[in-house]
């Protein structure tokens, strides 16, 4: 019987904040845009005419607690 010793060949390196920050800002803007469409895209502030967006995100509105009717 032989004894095998496994040594890690790769050591994890921390990711610098300057590389994460642009992606974090991008994801944050996408989340804000999604929150707008789910929460406020109807009525006087509507960017897209009609009820298409409202009907598309209708269940998400109820899930997140936004009133819609």
Short mmCIF file of C-alpha atoms in Angstrom, two decimals:
data_model
loop_
_atom_site.label_atom_id
_atom_site.label_comp_id
_atom_site.label_asym_id
_atom_site.label_seq_id
_atom_site.Cartn_x
_atom_site.Cartn_y
_atom_site.Cartn_z
CA UNK A 1 0.00 0.00 0.00
CA UNK A 2 1.35 3.40 -0.90
CA UNK A 3 0.69 6.73 0.74
CA UNK A 4 -0.41 9.44 -1.65
CA UNK A 5 -0.17 13.08 -0.69
CA UNK A 6 -2.13 15.54 -2.78
CA UNK A 7 -0.97 19.10 -2.75
CA UNK A 8 -3.22 21.84 -4.10
CA UNK A 9 -1.97 23.06 -7.44
CA UNK A 10 -4.04 26.25 -7.47
CA UNK A 11 -4.44 28.70 -4.64
CA UNK A 12 -7.52 30.93 -4.79
CA UNK A 13 -6.71 34.58 -5.33
CA UNK A 14 -8.97 37.42 -4.15
CA UNK A 15 -10.65 39.45 -6.88
CA UNK A 16 -9.79 43.16 -6.65
CA UNK A 17 -12.69 45.53 -6.00
CA UNK A 18 -11.82 47.57 -9.11
CA UNK A 19 -12.65 44.51 -11.22
CA UNK A 20 -15.92 43.77 -9.41
CA UNK A 21 -17.22 47.34 -9.21
CA UNK A 22 -18.27 47.79 -12.89
CA UNK A 23 -20.19 44.51 -12.80
CA UNK A 24 -21.82 45.40 -9.48
CA UNK A 25 -22.97 48.76 -10.88
CA UNK A 26 -24.29 47.07 -14.05
CA UNK A 27 -26.22 44.44 -12.08
CA UNK A 28 -27.54 47.13 -9.73
CA UNK A 29 -28.87 49.16 -12.67
CA UNK A 30 -30.50 46.07 -14.16
CA UNK A 31 -32.17 45.33 -10.83
CA UNK A 32 -33.44 48.90 -10.55
CA UNK A 33 -34.81 48.70 -14.09
CA UNK A 34 -36.55 45.39 -13.28
CA UNK A 35 -37.95 46.89 -10.07
CA UNK A 36 -39.31 49.84 -12.07
CA UNK A 37 -41.04 47.59 -14.58
CA UNK A 38 -42.50 45.35 -11.89
CA UNK A 39 -43.47 48.15 -9.52
CA UNK A 40 -44.32 51.27 -11.48
CA UNK A 41 -44.73 50.61 -15.22
CA UNK A 42 -48.35 51.59 -15.62
CA UNK A 43 -50.45 54.69 -15.50
CA UNK A 44 -48.96 58.19 -15.68
CA UNK A 45 -45.30 57.06 -15.50
CA UNK A 46 -45.65 54.43 -18.22
CA UNK A 47 -42.79 54.31 -20.73
CA UNK A 48 -44.43 51.70 -22.95
CA UNK A 49 -48.05 52.27 -24.05
CA UNK A 50 -50.62 49.55 -23.46
CA UNK A 51 -50.90 46.84 -20.84
CA UNK A 52 -48.31 44.45 -22.26
CA UNK A 53 -45.63 45.05 -19.63
CA UNK A 54 -48.20 45.04 -16.83
CA UNK A 55 -49.58 41.68 -17.89
CA UNK A 56 -46.07 40.25 -18.34
CA UNK A 57 -44.99 41.15 -14.79
CA UNK A 58 -48.43 40.76 -13.16
CA UNK A 59 -47.59 37.74 -10.99
CA UNK A 60 -44.27 39.28 -9.97
CA UNK A 61 -46.15 42.36 -8.76
CA UNK A 62 -48.31 40.21 -6.48
CA UNK A 63 -45.32 38.16 -5.30
CA UNK A 64 -43.41 41.34 -4.30
CA UNK A 65 -46.47 42.92 -2.68
CA UNK A 66 -47.14 45.70 -5.21
CA UNK A 67 -50.84 46.52 -5.60
CA UNK A 68 -52.10 46.51 -9.16
CA UNK A 69 -55.90 46.24 -9.05
#
